[in-house]
Amino acid sequence: MADYPLIENHGLIGDLQTAALVTTDGTIDWFCCPRFDSPSVFGALLDWEKGGHFTVKPTESTYTTKQLYLPDTAILVTRFMTEAGAGEVVDFMPVTGTTATDRHRLVRMLRCVRGSMTFQVDIAPRFDYGRKPHTLHVTANGAVFASDDLELTLSVVREPEDDRLVHTVTGEQDLRVELGLEAGQQRGLVMESAADGPPREIRVAEFTELFAATREYWRSWLRQSRYTGRWRETVERSAVTLKLMTYAPSGALVAAPTAGLPEQLGGERNWDYRFTWIRDASFSVYALLGLGFTDEARAFIGWLSDRVKEKAGRDTDTGPLNIMYRVDGSSDLYEETLDHWEGYQGSAPVRIGNGAATQLQLDIYGEALDSISFAHQHGIHLDVHGWSSLRTLLEWLVDHWDQAGEGLWETRGGRQHFTYGRVMSWVAFDRALRLAVAHGRPAESARWAAERDNIYEQVLAKGWDPGRKAFVQHYGSDVLDSSLLRMPTVGFITPEDPMWTSTLDAMDRELVTDSLVYRYNPEASPDGLRGSEGTFSLCTFMYVDALARAGRADQARLVLEKMMTYANHLGLFSEEIALTGRQLGNFPQAFTHLALIDAAITLDDTLNRLQQGAG
């Protein structure tokens, strides 16, 4: 088996329609084109031999590397140090804008900053997850890699006085380029899909202008942030990461830009996250508005409203809303496996698409309504048609909230009456009632209020285990579930209520390990899948939020600070943390970074109030 890089040994670049991962030693080993959910062109992350890659490294056999983001940007700098000199590859993707396009550019600036350095560049695409062959045509100014439905054009950045570029055709129609530079020199390569012409010779001045424009875009965007709290650098890096995972033409946020990265090495919990979950993206509204990014929140509310409008009249056993969609709002997420790929470190099967799309998860209605209500408080409102569709959606929920579902963790062990699903159904009716009053709009208020109250009473009667003195995962169970950390956040129960504080104490004892938090215990509550998983990073940040709300500020701060030590060198988080401290699961994960932002904001507010009280 190949020596795969650690999941956390990557940085993320993107253009707001797709993204690429770059390893700490200069390899792009994941890139899908032309969208996040398109087939991969470079996929060595999931099969080192067959997946394809775009590698830049020194020709010297011995070197060390360092990696950082250019401050306040999504421009990634990978530094190489050798005995002969120091060099850099500066990676970025020029922002494409809000109109969907097939044209995307991977820009790789090569610099020598000390001494001298010869870079070796290997370009080995594997179209359609390595399932389609391609041709290679080399020209004086670059090359064209072409499959039957996608072309990648490579153009060289050079000056007229440069020597002819040294190149070699290798392997399966792949290309190797060598480029020697002295201190102060800058050259590079631009890989472009759907180019409007053949490879061309790009001057360094044009290259530099492209870099400057991209740098200014990100710095200008980040200046909108209102966050000035204790964890500013970490929070703003999370904000940039979330922006990189947003599909600008629709405003939809993907759960992660990757597919198939395992929750357990060698295990089967390998899912495709390149889609937009109603739940995850709804949470983004709180984080974005909490930081001051109103345009992004408005764009997502528009996307969500469109899903409500188009599906509100649908009557199926999985509800009027799907739990997830493609970034353009379509719902074809057929799940298949890539049997020709070995998976990350042998973690098969590699899945694309997502079979959980057809599950019944009742919590999504509460999350959608909660985000719409929160957006309303910030001046982002539903139109008349949106309200009408929302009423139809609520009428479906009136008739269907009291049934079993798969739950937010997308278990595949059968439907249950999940307590979290009930709590969020309560939220759906509660927020709908508030919106109706705020706008003076027609509503079935008496019916909605009755259902809200019925859910409340049912959760207290069936979701509470008197022996455990805790709210439990689902009715008839005594298993704990960290999804319930959101109960005080959404207002179902106050954070000082004895029923809640005893639940939090129970979670401390059973789900928390050195500040890291498990979702639940799969041995006590089988989820239909083999193997185990690491602690869930989203839940750790939710735990920080819950501790802060419960008045345990010192403990919350220690948990947060400990959790920050598990971030990678760039401040990025995947889905889970292994016992060894390694990151597991798809990377980076939006859910984790959203929860990080929320936790930081809540804890900042709590600490500020305590300081003011002490003063």
XYZ file of C-alpha atoms in Angstrom:
615
model
C 0.000 0.000 0.000
C 1.254 3.480 -0.887
C 2.442 5.890 1.792
C -0.578 8.201 1.940
C -0.243 11.647 3.496
C -2.086 12.229 6.732
C -5.556 13.654 6.172
C -4.584 16.732 8.163
C -1.461 17.301 6.067
C -3.409 19.302 3.507
C -4.483 22.841 2.757
C -7.581 23.901 0.830
C -7.799 26.277 -2.124
C -10.857 27.070 -4.233
C -12.743 29.473 -6.477
C -16.271 29.246 -4.927
C -17.438 26.595 -7.388
C -14.904 23.848 -6.775
C -11.827 23.257 -4.644
C -8.535 21.380 -4.429
C -6.473 19.883 -1.620
C -2.714 20.474 -1.541
C -0.431 18.337 0.616
C 2.331 19.744 2.767
C 4.832 18.519 0.162
C 3.193 20.294 -2.778
C 0.897 17.649 -4.305
C -2.644 18.363 -5.419
C -4.201 14.975 -4.677
C -7.891 15.934 -4.795
C -9.592 18.137 -7.383
C -13.046 17.757 -8.924
C -14.052 19.713 -12.007
C -16.090 21.698 -12.884
C -17.992 21.562 -9.555
C -17.495 20.255 -6.041
C -19.673 17.241 -6.867
C -18.173 16.571 -10.316
C -15.931 13.549 -10.949
C -12.361 13.933 -9.792
C -9.459 14.798 -12.081
C -6.828 14.409 -9.368
C -7.826 11.754 -6.841
C -4.624 10.248 -5.459
C -5.998 10.914 -1.979
C -8.245 7.872 -2.472
C -5.926 5.784 -4.632
C -2.294 6.828 -4.752
C -1.519 4.769 -7.853
C -4.708 5.209 -9.896
C -6.219 8.488 -8.703
C -4.040 11.080 -10.431
C -2.022 13.982 -9.025
C -0.354 17.325 -9.790
C 2.946 17.447 -7.901
C 5.525 20.206 -7.448
C 8.718 19.469 -5.532
C 12.474 20.149 -5.648
C 14.573 17.781 -7.737
C 16.877 17.292 -4.758
C 16.047 14.119 -2.852
C 16.380 15.679 0.590
C 14.292 18.672 1.594
C 11.968 19.926 4.318
C 8.638 21.651 3.868
C 6.497 24.197 5.673
C 3.011 25.393 4.764
C 0.963 28.486 5.564
C -1.818 30.660 4.230
C -0.996 34.153 3.075
C -2.581 36.100 5.960
C -6.294 36.871 5.561
C -6.574 34.961 2.266
C -7.204 31.513 0.769
C -3.810 31.624 -0.979
C -1.679 28.693 0.130
C 2.138 28.838 0.339
C 4.188 25.630 0.511
C 7.868 26.245 1.273
C 10.757 23.936 0.395
C 14.210 24.110 2.019
C 17.241 22.306 0.551
C 21.000 22.548 0.912
C 21.093 24.681 -2.265
C 18.295 27.111 -1.508
C 14.728 27.825 -0.494
C 11.711 27.911 -2.781
C 7.946 28.232 -2.667
C 4.902 27.096 -4.576
C 2.043 29.571 -4.146
C -1.288 27.915 -4.933
C -4.618 29.624 -5.511
C -7.695 29.605 -7.720
C -8.958 32.918 -9.117
C -12.536 33.475 -7.927
C -15.113 32.617 -10.598
C -18.123 34.595 -9.369
C -21.817 33.757 -9.067
C -22.411 32.527 -12.622
C -21.893 28.782 -13.038
C -19.011 28.065 -15.393
C -16.905 25.153 -16.605
C -13.801 27.375 -16.657
C -11.621 26.974 -13.582
C -7.945 27.710 -13.050
C -5.375 26.125 -10.776
C -2.537 28.625 -10.471
C 0.838 27.404 -9.200
C 3.437 30.159 -8.759
C 6.997 28.845 -8.381
C 9.480 31.076 -6.595
C 13.089 30.795 -5.539
C 13.630 32.989 -2.482
C 17.205 31.979 -1.524
C 20.059 30.332 -3.399
C 18.831 28.242 -6.331
C 16.258 25.546 -6.857
C 15.116 23.287 -9.677
C 11.471 22.302 -9.444
C 10.121 19.029 -10.788
C 6.464 19.171 -11.800
C 4.516 15.956 -12.479
C 1.041 16.278 -13.991
C -0.895 13.016 -14.098
C -4.667 13.564 -14.383
C -7.106 10.658 -14.152
C -10.461 11.741 -15.516
C -13.819 10.604 -14.089
C -12.346 9.015 -10.960
C -9.759 7.293 -13.142
C -12.392 5.569 -15.292
C -11.796 7.469 -18.542
C -8.629 7.509 -20.669
C -7.137 10.747 -21.930
C -4.821 12.059 -24.585
C -1.889 14.448 -24.190
C -0.849 17.060 -26.741
C 2.332 19.013 -25.932
C 2.974 22.448 -27.470
C 5.733 25.032 -27.202
C 3.759 26.872 -24.497
C 2.287 24.017 -22.509
C 0.041 21.009 -23.039
C -3.570 19.821 -23.345
C -4.906 16.798 -21.437
C -8.225 15.713 -22.934
C -10.823 13.073 -22.146
C -14.076 12.719 -24.059
C -15.913 15.403 -22.083
C -13.279 17.528 -20.320
C -10.045 19.254 -21.326
C -7.334 20.645 -19.087
C -5.015 23.182 -20.682
C -1.611 23.787 -19.136
C 0.040 27.135 -19.872
C 3.559 28.094 -18.838
C 4.518 31.337 -17.090
C 7.804 32.514 -18.554
C 9.738 35.436 -20.016
C 11.076 35.696 -23.616
C 14.679 35.253 -22.521
C 14.002 31.978 -20.684
C 15.575 28.773 -21.898
C 13.286 26.222 -23.453
C 11.299 24.366 -20.840
C 12.529 20.849 -20.173
C 9.659 18.388 -20.393
C 9.148 14.630 -20.683
C 6.060 12.604 -21.503
C 5.768 9.806 -18.938
C 3.512 6.910 -18.050
C -0.086 7.021 -19.205
C 0.002 10.257 -21.207
C 1.410 12.218 -18.256
C 3.854 15.107 -18.260
C 6.982 15.954 -16.273
C 8.416 19.477 -16.380
C 11.640 20.774 -14.833
C 12.153 24.437 -14.100
C 15.392 25.902 -12.678
C 15.242 29.221 -10.786
C 17.685 31.533 -9.023
C 16.948 33.682 -5.978
C 14.380 36.364 -6.855
C 13.005 34.585 -9.926
C 9.339 33.661 -10.258
C 7.723 31.474 -12.880
C 4.895 28.958 -12.812
C 2.029 27.050 -14.401
C -1.684 27.599 -14.907
C -3.978 24.583 -15.338
C -7.310 25.614 -16.859
C -10.498 23.717 -17.666
C -12.667 24.782 -20.616
C -9.978 27.213 -21.782
C -10.873 29.606 -24.592
C -7.778 28.749 -26.633
C -4.614 26.650 -26.843
C -1.805 26.829 -24.274
C -0.197 30.250 -24.231
C 2.921 31.858 -22.868
C 1.945 33.884 -19.806
C 4.181 36.729 -18.679
C 5.173 37.083 -15.028
C 3.503 40.518 -14.840
C 0.118 39.033 -15.783
C 0.692 36.250 -13.289
C 1.418 38.763 -10.548
C -1.731 40.745 -11.338
C -3.833 37.587 -11.023
C -2.249 36.894 -7.662
C -2.855 40.460 -6.445
C -6.505 40.407 -7.522
C -7.117 37.120 -5.716
C -5.354 38.378 -2.597
C -7.450 41.558 -2.570
C -10.693 39.620 -3.045
C -10.117 37.546 0.081
C -8.842 40.400 2.217
C -11.738 42.604 1.174
C -14.213 39.844 1.946
C -12.718 39.113 5.353
C -12.827 42.781 6.333
C -16.610 42.366 6.636
C -16.122 40.219 9.741
C -17.306 41.831 12.962
C -15.638 39.266 15.200
C -13.030 40.811 17.506
C -12.992 38.155 20.217
C -10.299 36.041 21.844
C -9.933 33.537 19.015
C -9.985 35.918 16.092
C -7.370 34.250 13.885
C -8.919 30.809 14.330
C -12.462 32.043 13.771
C -11.550 33.995 10.648
C -9.692 31.003 9.200
C -12.856 28.977 9.759
C -14.877 31.687 8.006
C -12.580 31.605 4.958
C -12.793 27.802 4.939
C -16.604 27.929 4.935
C -16.535 30.471 2.117
C -14.288 28.124 0.122
C -16.932 25.411 0.521
C -19.788 27.610 -0.718
C -21.061 27.184 -4.281
C -21.463 30.842 -5.236
C -24.041 30.426 -8.039
C -26.614 29.013 -5.608
C -25.341 29.949 -2.139
C -25.269 26.279 -1.103
C -22.620 25.049 1.334
C -21.123 21.590 0.836
C -20.540 19.482 3.929
C -16.946 18.926 2.780
C -15.117 19.095 -0.565
C -14.078 15.420 -0.326
C -15.562 11.949 -0.602
C -14.601 8.608 0.876
C -12.199 9.691 3.619
C -12.673 7.146 6.407
C -14.085 7.640 9.883
C -12.047 4.554 10.812
C -8.885 3.536 8.945
C -9.580 0.359 7.021
C -13.297 0.579 7.838
C -16.467 0.999 5.777
C -17.667 4.353 7.167
C -16.558 6.231 4.060
C -19.127 8.706 2.743
C -19.412 11.318 0.010
C -19.835 14.768 1.583
C -19.750 16.950 -1.540
C -23.414 17.869 -1.184
C -25.541 20.352 0.725
C -27.289 19.053 3.818
C -30.315 21.072 4.946
C -29.050 20.682 8.521
C -25.426 21.656 8.081
C -26.138 24.569 5.815
C -28.905 25.841 8.095
C -26.364 26.028 10.896
C -24.243 28.217 8.634
C -26.785 31.031 8.964
C -25.941 31.472 12.664
C -22.200 31.445 12.080
C -22.298 33.753 9.068
C -24.655 36.303 10.616
C -22.800 36.078 13.916
C -19.670 37.214 12.081
C -21.406 39.808 9.917
C -21.483 38.001 6.545
C -25.019 38.957 5.592
C -24.736 38.371 1.836
C -23.718 34.722 2.302
C -26.538 34.117 4.784
C -29.039 35.748 2.436
C -27.828 33.596 -0.465
C -28.317 30.400 1.509
C -31.755 31.450 2.766
C -32.648 32.009 -0.890
C -31.416 28.510 -1.768
C -33.343 27.007 1.148
C -36.501 28.921 0.223
C -36.294 27.511 -3.293
C -36.141 23.971 -1.895
C -39.161 24.669 0.313
C -41.128 26.149 -2.600
C -40.429 23.331 -5.034
C -41.120 20.488 -2.593
C -43.701 21.846 -0.154
C -46.591 20.025 -1.826
C -44.841 16.675 -2.106
C -46.312 13.940 0.096
C -43.914 11.036 0.566
C -42.814 8.925 3.491
C -39.524 10.841 3.619
C -41.133 14.267 3.764
C -41.389 17.334 1.546
C -37.699 18.157 1.974
C -34.772 15.916 1.131
C -32.093 15.861 3.800
C -29.483 16.791 1.183
C -29.154 18.094 -2.371
C -26.543 18.750 -4.973
C -25.190 22.294 -4.957
C -27.545 23.351 -7.765
C -30.586 22.084 -5.864
C -31.048 18.850 -7.819
C -31.649 15.686 -5.829
C -30.043 12.843 -7.803
C -27.515 11.495 -5.283
C -27.457 7.857 -6.358
C -24.819 6.036 -4.305
C -22.265 3.787 -6.007
C -18.846 2.409 -5.151
C -15.565 2.866 -7.010
C -14.390 -0.730 -6.835
C -11.248 0.000 -8.871
C -9.924 2.311 -6.129
C -8.358 0.960 -2.948
C -9.488 3.870 -0.781
C -7.455 6.044 1.568
C -4.933 3.709 3.219
C -7.000 0.754 2.038
C -10.279 2.052 3.462
C -12.815 0.571 1.064
C -15.421 0.886 -0.258
C -14.976 4.303 -1.844
C -18.492 5.695 -2.210
C -19.711 8.484 -4.460
C -23.233 9.773 -4.207
C -25.024 9.283 -0.900
C -27.722 6.721 -0.156
C -28.731 8.574 3.000
C -30.445 11.161 0.772
C -33.681 9.165 0.959
C -33.736 8.848 4.744
C -36.394 10.397 6.964
C -34.758 12.861 9.326
C -37.387 14.943 11.064
C -34.899 17.315 12.696
C -34.222 19.105 9.385
C -37.545 20.964 9.588
C -36.605 22.527 12.879
C -33.164 23.462 11.615
C -34.602 25.022 8.471
C -37.258 27.001 10.378
C -34.762 28.059 13.041
C -32.355 29.444 10.438
C -35.184 31.231 8.609
C -36.341 32.743 11.903
C -32.818 33.819 12.857
C -32.295 35.349 9.422
C -35.568 37.265 9.844
C -34.154 38.871 12.984
C -31.287 40.151 10.830
C -33.466 41.625 8.092
C -33.549 38.631 5.714
C -37.207 37.810 5.059
C -39.280 35.222 3.228
C -41.417 36.479 0.366
C -45.145 35.774 0.064
C -44.659 32.573 -1.938
C -42.037 31.396 0.525
C -44.419 31.829 3.448
C -47.173 29.988 1.611
C -44.845 27.066 0.928
C -43.689 27.091 4.527
C -47.290 26.724 5.705
C -47.711 23.688 3.435
C -44.508 22.195 4.820
C -45.749 22.692 8.396
C -49.020 20.992 7.546
C -47.057 17.909 6.489
C -45.127 18.032 9.748
C -48.365 18.242 11.752
C -49.329 14.834 10.374
C -45.890 13.188 10.438
C -43.732 14.404 13.339
C -44.810 11.515 15.578
C -43.031 8.744 13.682
C -39.683 6.998 13.693
C -36.805 8.169 11.510
C -33.113 7.560 10.879
C -31.923 10.602 12.846
C -29.292 13.223 12.166
C -26.360 10.781 12.381
C -27.810 8.916 9.360
C -27.664 5.539 11.020
C -28.410 2.513 8.873
C -29.708 0.249 11.618
C -33.418 1.014 11.318
C -35.722 3.872 12.247
C -36.177 5.018 15.832
C -38.104 7.715 17.684
C -35.059 9.953 18.133
C -35.353 12.541 20.888
C -33.368 15.104 18.917
C -35.780 14.767 16.004
C -38.675 15.508 18.355
C -36.909 18.502 19.884
C -36.280 19.990 16.459
C -39.879 19.353 15.396
C -40.826 21.398 18.459
C -38.471 24.091 17.172
C -40.146 24.031 13.745
C -43.601 24.786 15.152
C -42.263 27.290 17.676
C -40.363 29.306 15.077
C -43.260 29.199 12.613
C -45.535 30.685 15.249
C -43.029 33.454 15.977
C -42.615 34.270 12.298
C -46.387 34.454 11.816
C -46.711 36.939 14.679
C -43.715 39.009 13.533
C -45.117 39.413 10.022
C -48.843 39.294 10.827
C -49.224 36.566 8.228
C -51.969 33.933 8.027
C -51.147 30.778 9.962
C -52.777 27.732 11.533
C -51.622 29.093 14.873
C -53.875 27.078 17.169
C -52.968 23.808 15.458
C -49.248 24.580 15.369
C -49.269 25.583 19.037
C -51.098 22.391 20.000
C -48.548 20.229 18.163
C -45.652 22.166 19.668
C -47.018 21.573 23.160
C -47.739 17.894 22.440
C -44.129 17.382 21.378
C -42.860 19.127 24.487
C -44.894 16.890 26.768
C -43.910 13.783 24.838
C -40.180 14.527 25.054
C -40.410 15.026 28.808
C -42.379 11.796 29.182
C -40.525 9.509 26.750
C -37.180 11.169 26.034
C -36.214 11.425 29.700
C -34.821 8.434 31.603
C -35.457 8.888 35.351
C -32.890 6.215 36.224
C -30.151 7.862 34.182
C -31.396 11.330 35.109
C -30.742 12.279 31.499
C -32.386 12.814 28.152
C -31.626 9.819 25.940
C -30.973 9.108 22.269
C -34.355 7.658 21.418
C -37.490 6.517 23.176
C -37.150 3.218 25.040
C -33.370 3.535 25.209
C -30.969 4.537 27.955
C -28.208 5.516 25.492
C -26.850 9.071 25.578
C -26.449 11.155 22.426
C -24.457 14.358 22.099
C -26.897 15.790 19.546
C -28.958 16.710 22.613
C -26.292 19.248 23.557
C -28.362 21.594 21.388
C -31.443 21.406 23.622
C -30.626 24.605 25.552
C -29.227 26.301 22.444
C -32.610 26.093 20.692
C -34.514 27.005 23.836
C -36.283 23.718 24.516
C -34.903 23.770 28.043
C -33.022 26.384 30.022
C -29.309 25.698 30.636
C -29.825 25.946 34.416
C -32.694 23.444 34.561
C -31.815 20.476 36.827
C -32.989 18.040 34.137
C -30.493 19.579 31.762
C -27.543 19.903 34.162
C -27.900 16.240 35.136
C -27.978 15.318 31.421
C -24.802 17.317 30.889
C -23.195 15.565 33.863
C -24.107 12.167 32.386
C -22.544 13.137 29.060
C -19.417 14.262 30.927
C -19.080 10.779 32.356
C -19.868 8.690 29.274
C -19.302 10.630 26.043
C -16.391 12.918 26.950
C -12.784 11.750 26.886
C -10.135 14.348 27.753
C -12.453 17.105 26.453
C -13.220 15.296 23.162
C -16.805 14.146 22.619
C -18.276 11.033 20.983
C -21.600 11.207 19.155
C -22.944 8.126 20.939
C -21.809 4.623 21.840
C -22.428 2.398 18.759
C -21.980 -0.734 20.886
C -24.871 0.297 23.117
C -26.920 1.621 20.187
C -26.050 -0.348 17.008
C -26.112 1.837 13.907
C -26.045 -0.870 11.247
C -22.361 -0.394 10.375
C -19.243 -2.348 11.267
C -16.387 -0.852 13.234
C -16.017 2.196 15.413
C -15.209 5.857 14.940
C -13.309 8.688 16.535
C -14.617 11.548 18.627
C -16.826 13.888 16.619
C -15.354 17.380 16.385
C -18.716 19.074 15.870
C -19.880 17.594 19.169
C -16.822 18.859 21.011
C -17.579 22.418 19.935
C -21.269 21.920 20.802
C -20.073 20.773 24.233
C -18.128 24.035 24.637
C -21.286 25.978 23.765
C -23.383 23.970 26.238
C -20.831 24.369 29.040
C -20.685 28.123 28.500
C -24.484 28.423 28.572
C -24.610 26.335 31.746
C -22.265 28.754 33.513
C -19.221 26.473 33.417
C -17.071 29.036 31.623
C -13.679 27.908 32.934
C -14.310 24.334 31.858
C -15.649 25.502 28.499
C -12.531 27.545 27.852
C -10.214 24.671 28.723
C -12.135 22.312 26.418
C -11.961 24.844 23.587
C -8.247 25.463 24.040
C -7.553 21.729 24.130
C -9.619 21.209 21.001
C -7.645 23.876 19.162
C -4.522 21.721 19.606
C -6.100 19.112 17.320
C -6.389 21.546 14.405
C -3.919 21.009 11.609
C -1.036 23.381 10.908
C -3.405 25.729 9.037
C -6.252 25.720 11.579
C -8.379 23.221 9.643
C -10.472 20.364 11.046
C -11.876 17.218 9.514
C -14.881 15.376 10.906
C -13.357 13.295 13.691
C -10.306 12.833 15.896
C -8.752 9.376 16.394
C -7.361 8.128 19.706
C -3.896 8.922 18.322
C -4.873 12.542 17.670
C -5.011 12.011 13.888
C -7.828 13.638 11.969
C -10.366 11.266 10.419
C -13.238 11.634 7.961
C -13.860 14.116 5.180
C -11.705 17.226 5.221
C -12.194 20.014 5.977
C -15.683 19.619 7.384
C -18.097 22.547 7.318
C -20.099 21.295 10.308
C -16.984 21.374 12.492
C -15.975 24.887 11.479
C -19.539 26.189 11.877
C -19.664 24.795 15.402
C -16.226 26.256 16.153
C -17.468 29.734 15.249
C -20.654 29.347 17.294
C -18.738 28.060 20.313
C -16.211 30.901 20.157
C -18.957 33.533 19.928
C -20.965 32.029 22.814
C -17.926 31.611 25.043
C -16.661 35.108 24.265
C -20.028 36.560 25.287
C -20.044 34.501 28.482
C -16.514 35.515 29.471
C -17.224 39.167 28.688
C -20.291 39.140 30.942
C -18.305 37.553 33.742
C -15.581 40.165 33.393
C -18.128 42.981 33.418
C -19.773 41.476 36.495
C -16.442 41.188 38.263
C -15.680 44.799 37.423
